[in-house]
mmCIF file of C-alpha atoms and ligand atoms in Angstrom:
data_model
loop_
_atom_site.group_PDB
_atom_site.id
_atom_site.type_symbol
_atom_site.label_atom_id
_atom_site.label_comp_id
_atom_site.label_asym_id
_atom_site.label_seq_id
_atom_site.Cartn_x
_atom_site.Cartn_y
_atom_site.Cartn_z
ATOM 1 C CA MET A 23 -17.275 -6.682 -15.694
ATOM 2 C CA TYR A 24 -20.122 -6.647 -12.921
ATOM 3 C CA PHE A 25 -20.069 -3.042 -11.480
ATOM 4 C CA THR A 26 -21.724 -2.236 -8.163
ATOM 5 C CA ALA A 27 -21.427 0.538 -5.448
ATOM 6 C CA LYS A 28 -23.609 -1.593 -2.629
ATOM 7 C CA SER A 29 -21.637 -3.877 -0.594
ATOM 8 C CA GLN A 30 -24.802 -6.223 -0.375
ATOM 9 C CA GLU A 31 -24.748 -6.796 -4.022
ATOM 10 C CA ALA A 32 -20.989 -7.339 -4.184
ATOM 11 C CA HIS A 33 -21.178 -9.695 -1.315
ATOM 12 C CA TYR A 34 -23.996 -11.767 -3.014
ATOM 13 C CA GLN A 35 -22.249 -11.845 -6.129
ATOM 14 C CA CYS A 36 -19.020 -13.044 -4.478
ATOM 15 C CA ILE A 37 -20.864 -15.864 -2.694
ATOM 16 C CA GLN A 38 -22.376 -16.824 -5.931
ATOM 17 C CA TYR A 39 -18.813 -17.189 -7.342
ATOM 18 C CA LYS A 40 -17.735 -19.235 -4.200
ATOM 19 C CA GLN A 41 -20.845 -21.708 -4.596
ATOM 20 C CA GLN A 42 -19.600 -22.492 -8.300
ATOM 21 C CA GLY A 43 -16.553 -23.343 -6.998
ATOM 22 C CA LEU A 44 -14.562 -20.425 -8.263
ATOM 23 C CA SER A 45 -11.456 -19.079 -6.411
ATOM 24 C CA ILE A 46 -11.371 -15.205 -5.770
ATOM 25 C CA GLY A 47 -8.437 -13.196 -5.796
ATOM 26 C CA PHE A 48 -8.658 -9.653 -4.305
ATOM 27 C CA VAL A 49 -7.158 -6.327 -5.054
ATOM 28 C CA PRO A 50 -8.160 -3.420 -2.603
ATOM 29 C CA THR A 51 -7.395 0.156 -3.936
ATOM 30 C CA MET A 52 -8.230 3.717 -3.603
ATOM 31 C CA GLY A 53 -8.638 4.098 -7.181
ATOM 32 C CA ALA A 54 -6.807 6.642 -9.598
ATOM 33 C CA LEU A 55 -5.305 3.398 -10.995
ATOM 34 C CA HIS A 56 -1.912 3.007 -12.391
ATOM 35 C CA LYS A 57 0.326 0.039 -13.700
ATOM 36 C CA GLY A 58 1.231 -0.774 -10.256
ATOM 37 C CA HIS A 59 -2.395 -1.419 -9.391
ATOM 38 C CA LEU A 60 -2.492 -3.152 -12.677
ATOM 39 C CA SER A 61 0.284 -5.217 -11.984
ATOM 40 C CA LEU A 62 -1.600 -6.927 -8.886
ATOM 41 C CA ILE A 63 -4.807 -7.371 -10.932
ATOM 42 C CA GLU A 64 -2.608 -9.124 -13.399
ATOM 43 C CA ARG A 65 -0.865 -11.591 -10.815
ATOM 44 C CA ALA A 66 -4.388 -11.969 -9.212
ATOM 45 C CA LYS A 67 -5.953 -13.036 -12.492
ATOM 46 C CA GLN A 68 -2.996 -15.784 -12.975
ATOM 47 C CA GLU A 69 -3.748 -17.270 -9.760
ATOM 48 C CA ASN A 70 -7.635 -17.269 -9.414
ATOM 49 C CA ASP A 71 -10.826 -18.010 -11.181
ATOM 50 C CA ILE A 72 -12.147 -14.468 -10.643
ATOM 51 C CA VAL A 73 -10.432 -11.130 -9.813
ATOM 52 C CA VAL A 74 -12.453 -8.721 -7.868
ATOM 53 C CA CYS A 75 -10.936 -4.900 -7.316
ATOM 54 C CA SER A 76 -12.465 -2.411 -5.048
ATOM 55 C CA ILE A 77 -12.075 1.236 -5.377
ATOM 56 C CA PHE A 78 -12.865 3.093 -2.093
ATOM 57 C CA VAL A 79 -10.996 6.435 -0.749
ATOM 58 C CA ASN A 80 -11.207 5.359 2.697
ATOM 59 C CA PRO A 81 -11.756 8.415 4.907
ATOM 60 C CA ILE A 82 -10.523 6.876 8.386
ATOM 61 C CA GLN A 83 -7.225 6.016 7.365
ATOM 62 C CA PHE A 84 -6.382 9.455 6.473
ATOM 63 C CA ASN A 85 -4.915 11.485 9.437
ATOM 64 C CA ASN A 86 -4.783 14.791 7.147
ATOM 65 C CA GLN A 87 -8.058 16.212 5.762
ATOM 66 C CA ASP A 88 -6.324 18.083 2.927
ATOM 67 C CA ASP A 89 -4.721 14.878 1.802
ATOM 68 C CA LEU A 90 -8.190 13.309 1.984
ATOM 69 C CA ALA A 91 -9.851 15.967 -0.398
ATOM 70 C CA ARG A 92 -7.184 16.290 -2.659
ATOM 71 C CA TYR A 93 -6.762 12.551 -3.354
ATOM 72 C CA PRO A 94 -7.356 11.865 -7.274
ATOM 73 C CA ARG A 95 -10.769 10.353 -7.895
ATOM 74 C CA THR A 96 -11.049 9.180 -11.263
ATOM 75 C CA LEU A 97 -13.820 6.333 -11.183
ATOM 76 C CA GLU A 98 -14.838 6.281 -14.683
ATOM 77 C CA ALA A 99 -11.375 5.997 -16.248
ATOM 78 C CA ASP A 100 -10.464 3.171 -13.615
ATOM 79 C CA ARG A 101 -13.764 1.415 -14.726
ATOM 80 C CA LEU A 102 -12.514 1.430 -18.139
ATOM 81 C CA LEU A 103 -9.013 0.223 -17.404
ATOM 82 C CA LEU A 104 -10.507 -2.563 -15.198
ATOM 83 C CA GLU A 105 -12.769 -3.566 -18.234
ATOM 84 C CA GLN A 106 -9.853 -3.632 -20.351
ATOM 85 C CA VAL A 107 -7.483 -6.025 -18.086
ATOM 86 C CA GLY A 108 -10.309 -8.502 -17.604
ATOM 87 C CA CYS A 109 -11.332 -7.579 -13.787
ATOM 88 C CA HIS A 110 -14.447 -9.404 -13.281
ATOM 89 C CA LEU A 111 -16.184 -7.312 -10.293
ATOM 90 C CA LEU A 112 -15.643 -3.822 -9.456
ATOM 91 C CA PHE A 113 -16.856 -2.773 -6.178
ATOM 92 C CA ALA A 114 -16.601 0.665 -5.750
ATOM 93 C CA PRO A 115 -19.113 1.858 -2.579
ATOM 94 C CA SER A 116 -19.864 5.019 -1.414
ATOM 95 C CA GLU A 117 -18.925 6.212 2.250
ATOM 96 C CA ALA A 118 -22.434 5.922 3.486
ATOM 97 C CA ASP A 119 -22.592 2.226 2.240
ATOM 98 C CA MET A 120 -19.277 1.333 3.583
ATOM 99 C CA TYR A 121 -19.724 3.367 7.052
ATOM 100 C CA PRO A 122 -23.446 3.293 7.482
ATOM 101 C CA ARG A 123 -22.603 4.434 10.983
ATOM 102 C CA PRO A 124 -19.323 5.365 12.535
ATOM 103 C CA PRO A 125 -17.250 2.258 13.630
ATOM 104 C CA ARG A 126 -16.610 2.055 17.363
ATOM 105 C CA THR A 127 -13.973 -0.620 17.269
ATOM 106 C CA ARG A 128 -10.453 0.408 17.647
ATOM 107 C CA LEU A 129 -7.514 -1.710 15.982
ATOM 108 C CA SER A 130 -3.948 -1.365 17.122
ATOM 109 C CA PHE A 131 -1.229 -3.519 16.052
ATOM 110 C CA GLY A 132 1.549 -3.573 18.784
ATOM 111 C CA GLU A 133 5.100 -2.490 17.645
ATOM 112 C CA LEU A 134 4.406 -1.999 14.229
ATOM 113 C CA GLU A 135 1.951 0.744 14.948
ATOM 114 C CA HIS A 136 4.534 3.048 16.563
ATOM 115 C CA THR A 137 7.177 2.942 13.759
ATOM 116 C CA MET A 138 7.468 4.754 10.505
ATOM 117 C CA GLU A 139 3.971 5.478 9.007
ATOM 118 C CA GLY A 140 2.375 4.173 12.408
ATOM 119 C CA LYS A 141 4.211 6.902 14.173
ATOM 120 C CA TYR A 142 3.715 9.631 11.348
ATOM 121 C CA ARG A 143 0.161 9.184 10.881
ATOM 122 C CA PRO A 144 -1.412 8.273 13.984
ATOM 123 C CA GLY A 145 -4.721 6.067 13.389
ATOM 124 C CA HIS A 146 -3.769 5.324 9.859
ATOM 125 C CA PHE A 147 -3.397 1.471 10.267
ATOM 126 C CA HIS A 148 -6.591 1.534 12.454
ATOM 127 C CA GLY A 149 -8.263 2.664 9.343
ATOM 128 C CA VAL A 150 -6.641 0.488 6.849
ATOM 129 C CA GLY A 151 -7.225 -2.666 9.214
ATOM 130 C CA LEU A 152 -10.875 -1.904 9.680
ATOM 131 C CA VAL A 153 -11.512 -1.347 5.962
ATOM 132 C CA VAL A 154 -9.439 -4.493 4.980
ATOM 133 C CA SER A 155 -11.604 -6.427 7.334
ATOM 134 C CA ARG A 156 -14.993 -5.251 6.090
ATOM 135 C CA LEU A 157 -13.712 -5.675 2.497
ATOM 136 C CA PHE A 158 -12.652 -9.344 3.482
ATOM 137 C CA HIS A 159 -16.035 -9.985 4.832
ATOM 138 C CA ILE A 160 -17.857 -8.612 1.798
ATOM 139 C CA VAL A 161 -15.725 -10.283 -0.733
ATOM 140 C CA GLN A 162 -14.401 -13.303 0.988
ATOM 141 C CA PRO A 163 -11.234 -13.792 -1.185
ATOM 142 C CA ASP A 164 -9.090 -16.893 -1.216
ATOM 143 C CA ARG A 165 -6.144 -14.566 -2.002
ATOM 144 C CA ALA A 166 -5.578 -10.796 -1.614
ATOM 145 C CA TYR A 167 -3.083 -8.738 -3.280
ATOM 146 C CA PHE A 168 -0.978 -5.919 -1.830
ATOM 147 C CA GLY A 169 2.038 -3.918 -3.154
ATOM 148 C CA GLN A 170 5.412 -3.747 -1.690
ATOM 149 C CA LYS A 171 5.439 -0.121 -2.197
ATOM 150 C CA ASP A 172 3.194 -0.090 1.004
ATOM 151 C CA TYR A 173 5.295 -2.685 2.753
ATOM 152 C CA GLN A 174 4.185 -1.530 6.529
ATOM 153 C CA GLN A 175 0.723 -2.062 5.210
ATOM 154 C CA TYR A 176 1.402 -5.358 3.750
ATOM 155 C CA LEU A 177 2.704 -6.581 7.355
ATOM 156 C CA ILE A 178 -0.090 -5.103 8.935
ATOM 157 C CA VAL A 179 -2.508 -6.785 6.999
ATOM 158 C CA ARG A 180 -0.738 -10.098 7.378
ATOM 159 C CA GLN A 181 -0.677 -9.778 11.252
ATOM 160 C CA LEU A 182 -4.802 -8.742 11.061
ATOM 161 C CA VAL A 183 -5.142 -12.084 8.957
ATOM 162 C CA GLU A 184 -2.927 -14.171 11.356
ATOM 163 C CA ASP A 185 -4.748 -12.593 14.640
ATOM 164 C CA LEU A 186 -8.100 -12.583 13.196
ATOM 165 C CA LEU A 187 -7.918 -15.960 11.572
ATOM 166 C CA PHE A 188 -9.186 -14.538 8.106
ATOM 167 C CA PRO A 189 -8.975 -17.386 5.625
ATOM 168 C CA VAL A 190 -7.244 -15.158 3.141
ATOM 169 C CA GLN A 191 -3.693 -15.747 1.520
ATOM 170 C CA ILE A 192 -1.917 -12.479 1.553
ATOM 171 C CA VAL A 193 0.476 -11.973 -1.455
ATOM 172 C CA LEU A 194 3.043 -9.503 -1.708
ATOM 173 C CA CYS A 195 3.825 -8.064 -5.235
ATOM 174 C CA SER A 196 6.885 -6.234 -6.309
ATOM 175 C CA THR A 197 6.704 -2.214 -6.641
ATOM 176 C CA VAL A 198 6.035 -1.088 -10.232
ATOM 177 C CA ARG A 199 8.318 1.858 -11.048
ATOM 178 C CA GLU A 200 8.490 5.003 -13.771
ATOM 179 C CA PRO A 201 11.605 4.698 -15.946
ATOM 180 C CA ASP A 202 13.516 6.866 -13.740
ATOM 181 C CA GLY A 203 12.846 4.877 -10.623
ATOM 182 C CA LEU A 204 10.066 6.571 -9.076
ATOM 183 C CA ALA A 205 7.592 4.167 -7.510
ATOM 184 C CA MET A 206 4.413 4.434 -9.231
ATOM 185 C CA SER A 207 1.325 6.273 -7.089
ATOM 186 C CA SER A 208 -1.673 7.886 -7.180
ATOM 187 C CA ARG A 209 -0.247 10.940 -5.661
ATOM 188 C CA ASN A 210 2.215 11.525 -8.280
ATOM 189 C CA ARG A 211 -0.327 12.873 -10.263
ATOM 190 C CA ARG A 212 -0.398 15.998 -7.912
ATOM 191 C CA LEU A 213 3.185 16.470 -8.575
ATOM 192 C CA ASN A 214 4.288 19.566 -11.000
ATOM 193 C CA PRO A 215 6.772 19.009 -13.512
ATOM 194 C CA GLN A 216 9.831 20.065 -11.443
ATOM 195 C CA GLN A 217 8.268 18.320 -8.262
ATOM 196 C CA ARG A 218 8.157 15.391 -10.329
ATOM 197 C CA GLN A 219 11.862 15.258 -11.186
ATOM 198 C CA GLN A 220 12.765 16.078 -7.637
ATOM 199 C CA ALA A 221 10.851 12.782 -6.795
ATOM 200 C CA SER A 222 13.080 10.591 -8.451
ATOM 201 C CA LEU A 223 15.690 11.418 -6.022
ATOM 202 C CA LEU A 224 13.755 9.335 -3.300
ATOM 203 C CA TYR A 225 14.473 5.934 -5.107
ATOM 204 C CA GLN A 226 17.885 7.238 -6.097
ATOM 205 C CA SER A 227 18.849 7.752 -2.460
ATOM 206 C CA LEU A 228 17.225 4.467 -1.586
ATOM 207 C CA LYS A 229 19.430 2.455 -3.979
ATOM 208 C CA GLU A 230 22.695 4.292 -3.166
ATOM 209 C CA ALA A 231 22.063 3.825 0.570
ATOM 210 C CA GLN A 232 21.498 -0.070 -0.317
ATOM 211 C CA ARG A 233 24.655 0.066 -1.956
ATOM 212 C CA GLN A 234 26.633 1.632 0.545
ATOM 213 C CA LEU A 235 25.314 -0.505 2.993
ATOM 214 C CA LEU A 236 26.027 -3.950 1.509
ATOM 215 C CA GLN A 237 29.542 -2.617 1.246
ATOM 216 C CA THR A 238 29.998 -0.914 4.718
ATOM 217 C CA ARG A 239 27.421 -2.253 7.025
ATOM 218 C CA ASN A 240 27.487 1.008 8.722
ATOM 219 C CA VAL A 241 23.758 2.024 9.406
ATOM 220 C CA ASP A 242 24.365 5.375 10.986
ATOM 221 C CA GLN A 243 26.565 6.529 8.320
ATOM 222 C CA VAL A 244 24.150 5.706 5.621
ATOM 223 C CA LYS A 245 21.495 7.464 7.532
ATOM 224 C CA LYS A 246 23.796 10.642 7.675
ATOM 225 C CA TYR A 247 24.088 10.165 3.852
ATOM 226 C CA VAL A 248 20.733 9.900 2.730
ATOM 227 C CA ASN A 249 19.843 13.011 5.026
ATOM 228 C CA GLN A 250 22.575 14.871 3.453
ATOM 229 C CA TYR A 251 22.079 13.805 -0.077
ATOM 230 C CA LEU A 252 18.188 15.182 -0.044
ATOM 231 C CA ALA A 253 19.112 18.325 2.214
ATOM 232 C CA GLY A 254 18.611 21.259 -0.336
ATOM 233 C CA SER A 255 16.977 19.296 -2.939
ATOM 234 C CA GLY A 256 13.500 20.335 -2.242
ATOM 235 C CA ILE A 257 12.476 17.506 -0.669
ATOM 236 C CA GLN A 258 11.386 17.342 2.874
ATOM 237 C CA LEU A 259 12.495 13.956 4.782
ATOM 238 C CA GLU A 260 10.192 12.919 6.858
ATOM 239 C CA TYR A 261 12.178 9.668 8.016
ATOM 240 C CA PHE A 262 14.872 7.196 6.513
ATOM 241 C CA GLU A 263 14.830 3.976 8.489
ATOM 242 C CA VAL A 264 17.112 0.709 8.103
ATOM 243 C CA ALA A 265 14.844 -1.989 9.799
ATOM 244 C CA ASP A 266 14.240 -5.693 10.355
ATOM 245 C CA ALA A 267 12.210 -6.793 7.405
ATOM 246 C CA HIS A 268 9.806 -8.733 9.400
ATOM 247 C CA THR A 269 9.402 -6.498 12.764
ATOM 248 C CA LEU A 270 10.392 -3.076 11.314
ATOM 249 C CA MET A 271 12.534 -2.715 14.308
ATOM 250 C CA PRO A 272 15.342 -0.399 13.585
ATOM 251 C CA ALA A 273 18.568 -2.462 12.824
ATOM 252 C CA GLN A 274 21.712 -1.614 14.049
ATOM 253 C CA ASN A 275 24.085 -4.378 13.080
ATOM 254 C CA ILE A 276 23.505 -6.007 9.654
ATOM 255 C CA ASP A 277 24.110 -9.914 8.899
ATOM 256 C CA ASP A 278 23.573 -12.058 5.986
ATOM 257 C CA HIS A 279 20.761 -13.861 7.613
ATOM 258 C CA GLN A 280 18.800 -11.071 8.478
ATOM 259 C CA GLN A 281 16.074 -9.646 6.174
ATOM 260 C CA ILE A 282 16.488 -5.742 6.033
ATOM 261 C CA VAL A 283 14.315 -3.090 4.365
ATOM 262 C CA LEU A 284 15.260 0.523 3.884
ATOM 263 C CA CYS A 285 12.110 2.650 4.001
ATOM 264 C CA ILE A 286 11.935 6.437 3.358
ATOM 265 C CA ALA A 287 8.998 8.924 3.468
ATOM 266 C CA ALA A 288 9.262 12.595 2.383
ATOM 267 C CA TYR A 289 7.278 15.507 1.013
ATOM 268 C CA VAL A 290 7.698 17.035 -2.134
ATOM 269 C CA GLY A 291 5.906 20.239 -2.313
ATOM 270 C CA ASP A 292 2.678 19.360 -0.398
ATOM 271 C CA VAL A 293 2.903 15.753 -1.799
ATOM 272 C CA ARG A 294 3.703 13.076 0.834
ATOM 273 C CA LEU A 295 5.224 10.166 -1.071
ATOM 274 C CA ILE A 296 7.037 6.814 0.313
ATOM 275 C CA ASP A 297 8.953 4.108 -0.980
ATOM 276 C CA ASN A 298 11.387 1.244 0.157
ATOM 277 C CA VAL A 299 13.674 -1.372 -1.023
ATOM 278 C CA LEU A 300 14.750 -4.638 0.597
ATOM 279 C CA LEU A 301 18.570 -4.774 1.352
ATOM 280 C CA PHE A 302 19.272 -8.175 -0.290
ATOM 281 C CA SER A 303 16.970 -7.805 -3.346
HETATM 282 P P1 AMP B 442 -3.603 2.349 -3.152
HETATM 283 O O1 AMP B 442 -4.702 2.563 -4.258
HETATM 284 O O2 AMP B 442 -2.740 3.330 -3.165
HETATM 285 O O3 AMP B 442 -4.467 2.178 -1.911
HETATM 286 O O4 AMP B 442 -2.937 0.907 -3.321
HETATM 287 C C1 AMP B 442 -3.539 -0.089 -3.573
HETATM 288 C C2 AMP B 442 -2.797 -1.185 -3.931
HETATM 289 O O5 AMP B 442 -1.973 -1.279 -4.537
HETATM 290 C C3 AMP B 442 -1.782 -1.459 -2.377
HETATM 291 O O6 AMP B 442 -1.608 -2.759 -2.011
HETATM 292 C C4 AMP B 442 -0.562 -0.678 -2.901
HETATM 293 O O7 AMP B 442 0.633 -1.213 -2.253
HETATM 294 C C5 AMP B 442 -0.294 -1.195 -4.273
HETATM 295 N N1 AMP B 442 0.356 -0.487 -5.054
HETATM 296 C C6 AMP B 442 0.283 1.013 -5.234
HETATM 297 N N2 AMP B 442 1.230 1.758 -5.822
HETATM 298 C C7 AMP B 442 2.135 0.310 -6.527
HETATM 299 C C8 AMP B 442 3.267 0.197 -7.169
HETATM 300 N N3 AMP B 442 3.889 1.149 -7.897
HETATM 301 N N4 AMP B 442 3.622 -1.020 -7.146
HETATM 302 C C9 AMP B 442 2.936 -1.993 -6.665
HETATM 303 N N5 AMP B 442 1.807 -2.021 -6.025
HETATM 304 C C10 AMP B 442 1.299 -0.830 -5.839
#
């Protein structure tokens, strides 16, 4: 596996792949890799000649400085894992390489920006959009792989690619879960054993909400249920939303033709976790 921390080198290497007629599948990450990330790498391997992974904890997408400082960084272990799964190029830039000077352009994403993650993490998607744009320019991928766990991020990236005409196909990959249902996340490493147990309630509440919605179609009742289910559990619910899966606008009435997503964000201790399920999955 080729490893570089320099964007010039990564770019040069990717251009060479392209000149040889090889297709590039790209998996952008913030590291502390787990099986969720590896499933994206695996999918990229199946569909492309070359797999490129980036590891960069992007400071401008964090609106909470504590969260940024405590984000797990395990580059050596990540590098070994990527080597084992047959990744071809790892690009892990420094902050100075990625942002030689502070970017001045602001990105906003219309409606998608004002709901859920956009609402609770102001500026987050600007940071995501900016780093993804830079990474796409450096890597020039044919396809880029994103996890359903960050469903709103996937919609944001799709909109970015559509609006700015990036010649990249965006591929959505299913959420990989622990045996008790908790969505794998780098942030799970920060949970103590008791919090780790509590965290599984997030997925359990989503599954029960999904079951009830299919049966009753009553959004308000299901929202009340989730709030009550998590009250007193040690979990601080930030939001639970039932939304149109394309626009993320709140869904009031549900019919069989509409794609619906159930999204949740909550704090377990000081660790913020998100998850979602599609209604008709
Ligand atoms: P992150 O390192 O958290 O920025 O995630 C990098 C990519 O991996 C994003 O596209 C995430 O949606 C995806 N990802 C993270 N966790 C999972 C998971 N449990 N299952 C599938 N994809 C995931």
